[in-house]
CSV table of C-alpha atoms in Angstrom, one decimal:
chain,number,residue,atom,x,y,z
A,972,MET,CA,19.2,22.3,-18.8
A,973,ARG,CA,19.8,26.1,-18.4
A,974,PRO,CA,22.1,24.6,-16.8
A,975,THR,CA,20.3,22.9,-14.0
A,976,TRP,CA,20.3,19.2,-13.1
A,977,HIS,CA,17.0,17.5,-13.8
A,978,PHE,CA,15.9,13.9,-12.9
A,979,VAL,CA,15.1,12.0,-16.1
A,980,THR,CA,14.5,8.3,-16.8
A,981,PRO,CA,17.3,6.3,-18.3
A,982,GLY,CA,15.4,5.8,-21.5
A,983,ASP,CA,15.1,9.6,-22.0
A,984,ILE,CA,18.5,10.8,-21.1
A,985,ARG,CA,20.2,10.6,-24.5
A,986,TRP,CA,17.7,12.5,-26.6
A,987,ILE,CA,17.2,15.2,-24.0
A,988,LEU,CA,21.0,15.7,-23.7
A,989,GLY,CA,21.2,15.8,-27.5
A,990,LEU,CA,18.6,18.6,-27.6
A,991,THR,CA,19.7,20.7,-24.6
A,992,ALA,CA,23.5,20.2,-24.3
A,993,PRO,CA,24.5,22.5,-27.1
A,994,ARG,CA,22.7,25.4,-25.5
A,995,VAL,CA,24.3,24.7,-22.1
A,996,HIS,CA,27.8,24.5,-23.8
A,997,ALA,CA,27.1,27.9,-25.3
A,998,ILE,CA,26.2,29.3,-21.9
A,999,ASN,CA,29.3,27.8,-20.4
A,1000,ALA,CA,31.6,29.0,-23.1
A,1001,THR,CA,32.8,32.1,-21.2
A,1002,TYR,CA,33.9,29.9,-18.3
A,1003,TYR,CA,35.6,27.4,-20.5
A,1004,ARG,CA,37.8,30.2,-21.8
A,1005,LYS,CA,38.4,31.7,-18.4
A,1006,LEU,CA,39.5,28.3,-17.1
A,1007,ASP,CA,41.7,27.5,-20.1
A,1008,LEU,CA,39.5,24.6,-21.1
A,1009,ASP,CA,39.5,23.7,-24.8
A,1010,GLN,CA,38.5,20.7,-26.9
A,1011,THR,CA,42.0,19.2,-26.6
A,1012,ILE,CA,41.7,19.1,-22.8
A,1013,PHE,CA,38.1,17.9,-22.9
A,1014,ARG,CA,39.1,15.0,-25.2
A,1015,ARG,CA,41.9,14.0,-22.8
A,1016,SER,CA,39.7,14.3,-19.7
A,1017,ASN,CA,36.9,12.3,-21.3
A,1018,THR,CA,39.3,9.6,-22.2
A,1019,ALA,CA,40.8,9.4,-18.7
A,1020,LEU,CA,37.3,9.3,-17.1
A,1021,VAL,CA,36.1,6.5,-19.4
A,1022,ARG,CA,39.2,4.4,-18.6
A,1023,ALA,CA,38.8,4.9,-14.9
A,1024,LEU,CA,35.1,4.1,-14.8
A,1025,ARG,CA,34.8,1.3,-17.3
A,1026,GLY,CA,33.4,-1.9,-16.0
A,1027,GLY,CA,30.7,-0.5,-13.8
A,1028,LYS,CA,33.0,1.5,-11.4
A,1029,GLN,CA,31.5,4.2,-9.3
A,1030,LEU,CA,33.7,7.2,-8.2
A,1031,THR,CA,33.1,10.3,-6.2
A,1032,ARG,CA,34.0,13.7,-7.4
A,1033,ALA,CA,37.1,13.7,-5.2
A,1034,GLU,CA,38.2,10.4,-6.8
A,1035,LEU,CA,37.6,11.9,-10.3
A,1036,ARG,CA,39.9,14.7,-9.4
A,1037,GLY,CA,42.6,12.2,-8.7
A,1038,VAL,CA,42.0,10.4,-12.0
A,1039,LEU,CA,42.3,13.7,-13.9
A,1040,GLN,CA,45.4,14.8,-12.0
A,1041,ARG,CA,47.2,11.5,-12.7
A,1042,ALA,CA,46.4,12.0,-16.4
A,1043,GLY,CA,48.2,15.4,-16.2
A,1044,ILE,CA,45.1,17.5,-16.3
A,1045,ALA,CA,45.0,20.4,-13.8
A,1046,THR,CA,42.0,20.5,-11.5
A,1047,GLU,CA,42.9,23.4,-9.1
A,1048,GLY,CA,39.9,25.1,-7.7
A,1049,LEU,CA,36.3,24.0,-7.5
A,1050,LEU,CA,35.3,25.6,-10.8
A,1051,ARG,CA,37.8,23.9,-13.1
A,1052,LEU,CA,37.0,20.4,-11.9
A,1053,GLY,CA,33.2,21.3,-11.9
A,1054,TYR,CA,33.3,22.4,-15.5
A,1055,ILE,CA,35.3,19.4,-16.6
A,1056,VAL,CA,32.8,17.1,-15.0
A,1057,MET,CA,29.8,19.1,-16.3
A,1058,HIS,CA,31.3,18.9,-19.9
A,1059,ALA,CA,31.6,15.2,-19.6
A,1060,GLU,CA,28.0,14.9,-18.4
A,1061,LEU,CA,26.8,17.1,-21.3
A,1062,ASP,CA,28.8,14.9,-23.7
A,1063,GLY,CA,27.0,11.9,-22.5
A,1064,ILE,CA,30.1,10.4,-20.9
A,1065,LEU,CA,29.2,10.7,-17.2
A,1066,CYS,CA,26.0,10.5,-15.2
A,1067,SER,CA,25.0,10.1,-11.6
A,1068,GLY,CA,25.7,6.8,-9.9
A,1069,PRO,CA,24.4,5.3,-6.6
A,1070,ARG,CA,25.2,7.0,-3.3
A,1071,ARG,CA,28.2,5.8,-1.4
A,1072,GLY,CA,27.1,6.5,2.2
A,1073,ARG,CA,26.4,10.3,2.1
A,1074,GLN,CA,28.6,10.9,-1.0
A,1075,PHE,CA,27.4,11.1,-4.6
A,1076,THR,CA,29.1,9.0,-7.2
A,1077,TYR,CA,29.5,9.1,-11.0
A,1078,MET,CA,29.3,6.3,-13.6
A,1079,LEU,CA,29.6,5.9,-17.3
A,1080,LEU,CA,26.3,6.8,-19.0
A,1081,ASP,CA,26.7,4.0,-21.5
A,1082,GLU,CA,26.8,1.5,-18.6
A,1083,ARG,CA,24.2,3.2,-16.4
A,1084,ALA,CA,21.6,3.7,-19.2
A,1085,PRO,CA,22.4,1.2,-22.0
A,1086,GLN,CA,18.9,1.3,-23.4
A,1087,ALA,CA,18.6,5.1,-23.8
A,1088,ALA,CA,16.6,6.1,-26.8
A,1089,THR,CA,17.8,8.4,-29.6
A,1090,LEU,CA,15.5,10.7,-31.6
A,1091,THR,CA,16.0,13.1,-34.4
A,1092,ARG,CA,16.2,16.8,-33.5
A,1093,GLU,CA,12.7,17.4,-34.8
A,1094,GLU,CA,11.3,14.4,-32.9
A,1095,SER,CA,13.1,15.6,-29.7
A,1096,LEU,CA,11.7,19.1,-30.0
A,1097,ALA,CA,8.1,17.7,-30.4
A,1098,GLU,CA,8.5,15.2,-27.6
A,1099,LEU,CA,9.9,17.7,-25.1
A,1100,ALA,CA,7.1,20.1,-25.9
A,1101,ARG,CA,4.5,17.4,-25.5
A,1102,ARG,CA,5.9,16.4,-22.1
A,1103,TYR,CA,6.2,20.0,-20.9
A,1104,PHE,CA,2.7,21.2,-21.8
A,1105,ARG,CA,1.0,18.1,-20.6
A,1106,SER,CA,2.7,18.3,-17.2
A,1107,HIS,CA,3.1,22.0,-16.7
A,1108,GLY,CA,0.1,23.5,-18.5
A,1109,PRO,CA,-1.5,26.0,-18.6
A,1110,ALA,CA,1.8,27.4,-19.8
A,1111,THR,CA,3.0,29.8,-22.5
A,1112,VAL,CA,5.7,29.4,-25.1
A,1113,GLN,CA,7.9,31.8,-23.0
A,1114,ASP,CA,7.4,29.5,-20.0
A,1115,PHE,CA,8.6,26.5,-22.1
A,1116,VAL,CA,11.7,28.5,-23.3
A,1117,TRP,CA,12.6,29.5,-19.7
A,1118,TRP,CA,12.2,26.0,-18.4
A,1119,SER,CA,14.0,24.1,-21.2
A,1120,GLY,CA,16.7,26.6,-22.1
A,1121,LEU,CA,15.8,26.2,-25.8
A,1122,THR,CA,15.6,29.1,-28.2
A,1123,THR,CA,12.1,30.7,-28.8
A,1124,ALA,CA,12.3,29.4,-32.4
A,1125,ASP,CA,12.9,25.8,-31.3
A,1126,ALA,CA,10.2,26.0,-28.7
A,1127,ARG,CA,7.7,27.2,-31.2
A,1128,ASN,CA,8.7,24.5,-33.7
A,1129,GLY,CA,8.2,21.8,-31.1
A,1130,LEU,CA,4.8,23.2,-30.1
A,1131,GLU,CA,3.7,23.5,-33.7
A,1132,VAL,CA,4.1,19.8,-34.2
A,1133,ILE,CA,2.0,18.8,-31.2
A,1134,LYS,CA,-0.4,21.6,-30.7
A,1135,VAL,CA,-3.3,19.6,-32.2
A,1136,GLN,CA,-3.0,17.4,-29.1
A,1137,LEU,CA,-3.4,20.3,-26.7
A,1138,SER,CA,-6.1,22.8,-25.7
A,1139,TYR,CA,-5.5,26.5,-25.3
A,1140,GLU,CA,-7.0,29.6,-23.8
A,1141,VAL,CA,-6.1,33.3,-24.5
A,1142,VAL,CA,-6.0,35.4,-21.3
A,1143,GLU,CA,-5.0,39.1,-21.5
A,1144,GLY,CA,-3.4,38.5,-24.8
A,1145,GLN,CA,-1.3,35.5,-23.7
A,1146,THR,CA,-1.9,32.1,-25.1
A,1147,TYR,CA,-1.8,29.3,-22.5
A,1148,TRP,CA,-1.4,25.7,-23.7
A,1149,PHE,CA,-2.4,22.6,-21.7
A,1150,SER,CA,-3.4,19.0,-22.0
A,1151,ALA,CA,-6.7,18.4,-23.8
A,1152,TYR,CA,-7.4,15.6,-21.2
A,1153,SER,CA,-6.9,17.7,-18.0
A,1154,LEU,CA,-9.4,16.6,-15.3
A,1155,PRO,CA,-11.2,19.1,-13.0
A,1156,ALA,CA,-10.3,19.3,-9.4
A,1157,GLU,CA,-11.8,16.5,-7.3
A,1158,SER,CA,-12.7,18.7,-4.4
A,1159,SER,CA,-13.2,22.3,-3.4
A,1160,ALA,CA,-12.1,21.7,0.1
A,1161,GLN,CA,-9.2,23.8,1.4
A,1162,THR,CA,-5.9,21.9,0.7
A,1163,ALA,CA,-2.4,22.8,1.5
A,1164,TYR,CA,0.8,21.5,-0.2
A,1165,LEU,CA,4.3,21.6,1.3
A,1166,LEU,CA,6.5,21.9,-1.7
A,1167,PRO,CA,10.3,21.7,-1.7
A,1168,ASN,CA,12.6,24.5,-2.8
A,1169,TYR,CA,13.1,24.5,-6.6
A,1170,ASP,CA,9.7,22.8,-7.0
A,1171,GLU,CA,8.5,23.3,-10.6
A,1172,TYR,CA,5.3,24.8,-9.5
A,1173,GLY,CA,7.2,28.0,-9.4
A,1174,SER,CA,9.1,27.4,-12.7
A,1175,TYR,CA,7.3,29.8,-14.9
A,1176,LYS,CA,8.5,32.9,-16.7
A,1177,ASP,CA,5.5,34.8,-15.5
A,1178,ARG,CA,4.7,33.7,-11.9
A,1179,SER,CA,1.9,36.2,-11.2
A,1180,ALA,CA,-0.7,33.5,-11.3
A,1181,VAL,CA,1.2,31.6,-8.6
A,1182,PHE,CA,2.3,34.3,-6.1
A,1183,ASP,CA,2.4,38.0,-5.5
A,1184,ALA,CA,5.6,39.5,-7.0
A,1185,SER,CA,6.2,41.4,-3.8
A,1186,ASN,CA,7.0,38.1,-2.1
A,1187,THR,CA,9.6,37.0,-4.7
A,1188,GLN,CA,12.6,37.6,-2.5
A,1189,LYS,CA,11.1,35.7,0.4
A,1190,LEU,CA,10.9,32.6,-1.9
A,1191,VAL,CA,14.6,32.4,-2.9
A,1192,PHE,CA,15.8,28.9,-2.1
A,1193,SER,CA,12.7,28.5,0.1
A,1194,HIS,CA,10.2,25.6,0.5
A,1195,MET,CA,6.8,26.8,-0.6
A,1196,VAL,CA,3.4,26.5,1.1
A,1197,VAL,CA,0.6,26.4,-1.6
A,1198,MET,CA,-3.0,27.2,-0.6
A,1199,ASP,CA,-5.8,27.3,-3.2
A,1200,GLY,CA,-3.3,27.2,-6.0
A,1201,ARG,CA,-1.2,30.2,-4.8
A,1202,VAL,CA,2.0,30.3,-2.8
A,1203,ALA,CA,0.9,31.5,0.6
A,1204,GLY,CA,4.2,31.3,2.5
A,1205,THR,CA,7.3,29.3,3.2
A,1206,TRP,CA,8.2,26.4,5.5
A,1207,LYS,CA,11.2,24.6,6.7
A,1208,ARG,CA,11.9,21.3,8.6
A,1209,THR,CA,14.3,20.3,11.3
A,1210,LEU,CA,14.9,16.6,11.7
A,1211,LYS,CA,15.3,15.5,15.3
A,1212,LYS,CA,16.0,12.1,16.7
A,1213,ASN,CA,12.4,11.3,17.4
A,1214,ALA,CA,10.4,13.9,15.5
A,1215,VAL,CA,10.4,16.4,12.7
A,1216,VAL,CA,9.9,20.1,13.6
A,1217,ILE,CA,8.0,22.0,10.9
A,1218,GLU,CA,8.0,25.8,10.9
A,1219,SER,CA,5.8,28.0,8.7
A,1220,ASN,CA,6.0,31.6,7.6
A,1221,SER,CA,2.8,32.8,5.9
A,1222,PHE,CA,2.7,35.9,3.9
A,1223,LEU,CA,-0.7,36.8,5.3
A,1224,PRO,CA,-2.6,35.6,8.4
A,1225,LEU,CA,-4.2,32.2,7.8
A,1226,THR,CA,-7.8,31.4,8.2
A,1227,LYS,CA,-8.9,28.6,10.5
A,1228,ALA,CA,-9.5,26.4,7.4
A,1229,GLU,CA,-6.1,27.2,6.1
A,1230,LYS,CA,-4.4,26.4,9.4
A,1231,GLU,CA,-6.2,23.1,9.5
A,1232,ALA,CA,-5.1,22.3,5.9
A,1233,PHE,CA,-1.5,23.2,6.8
A,1234,THR,CA,-1.6,20.9,9.8
A,1235,MET,CA,-3.0,18.1,7.7
A,1236,ALA,CA,-0.2,18.5,5.1
A,1237,ALA,CA,2.4,18.6,7.9
A,1238,ARG,CA,1.1,15.4,9.4
A,1239,GLN,CA,1.1,13.7,6.0
A,1240,TYR,CA,4.8,14.7,5.6
A,1241,GLY,CA,5.5,13.3,9.1
A,1242,ALA,CA,3.8,10.0,8.1
A,1243,PHE,CA,6.0,9.8,5.0
A,1244,LEU,CA,9.1,10.2,7.3
A,1245,GLU,CA,7.6,7.9,9.8
A,1246,LEU,CA,8.1,10.5,12.5
A,1247,PRO,CA,5.8,12.5,14.7
A,1248,VAL,CA,5.4,16.2,13.8
A,1249,VAL,CA,6.0,19.2,16.0
A,1250,LEU,CA,4.5,22.4,14.6
A,1251,ALA,CA,6.4,25.6,15.4
């Protein structure tokens, strides 16, 4: 979507692709033309990939390049191969396979997710809207558009079907939608969260409720530290043989309670990795 890879369950992949792939193809159209990729080439490449992967085979991207070259399809340069593979993913031909050591592999989607559900377009719009606002609310229609890559009209149509299942609040002229079953916070104690880069806590069109716009450039590709609901800084980790070193960079000086909360979050992360933590 947008286009950005997202993790989805095998049961959801078909209807989500059916809904979002046409928009990504439209975004990619300029590069398809620049790279001399047309529907004739895509039909040939999809056929070659299906033949090579049929029977549960798992191939790396480098191996897919060889498959295409043997089929007489040029793959010079990273972009041409990348867009051929992306097109096959959007067409529901390829999907991610299991790792082979440190390398990623690809498999046929039909074999990887044989039980994938299919929905009508109207059902898909409603279901994606339901999933989004229940998991990302409070959020606006514009947030949903930015996250999904859908048109504003499609986003509104999906919301219209399911809005009776949601609650909303109007703040400064903006309507925010969220689950009608949201629970209050369990504790008012200071808590810190160490979020990864690209975490969806920052995936809103208007991020002013999450962090100060003056810090936007500091967050590009950065891991986020969240305190009391707002992004308070960034963090990074360095894996050592016998420890994980965690460094923090706060936007403003932390209080004693905030420092303790950060330390607790770092220790929880170390426990997850089963490594002692060194704070830098």
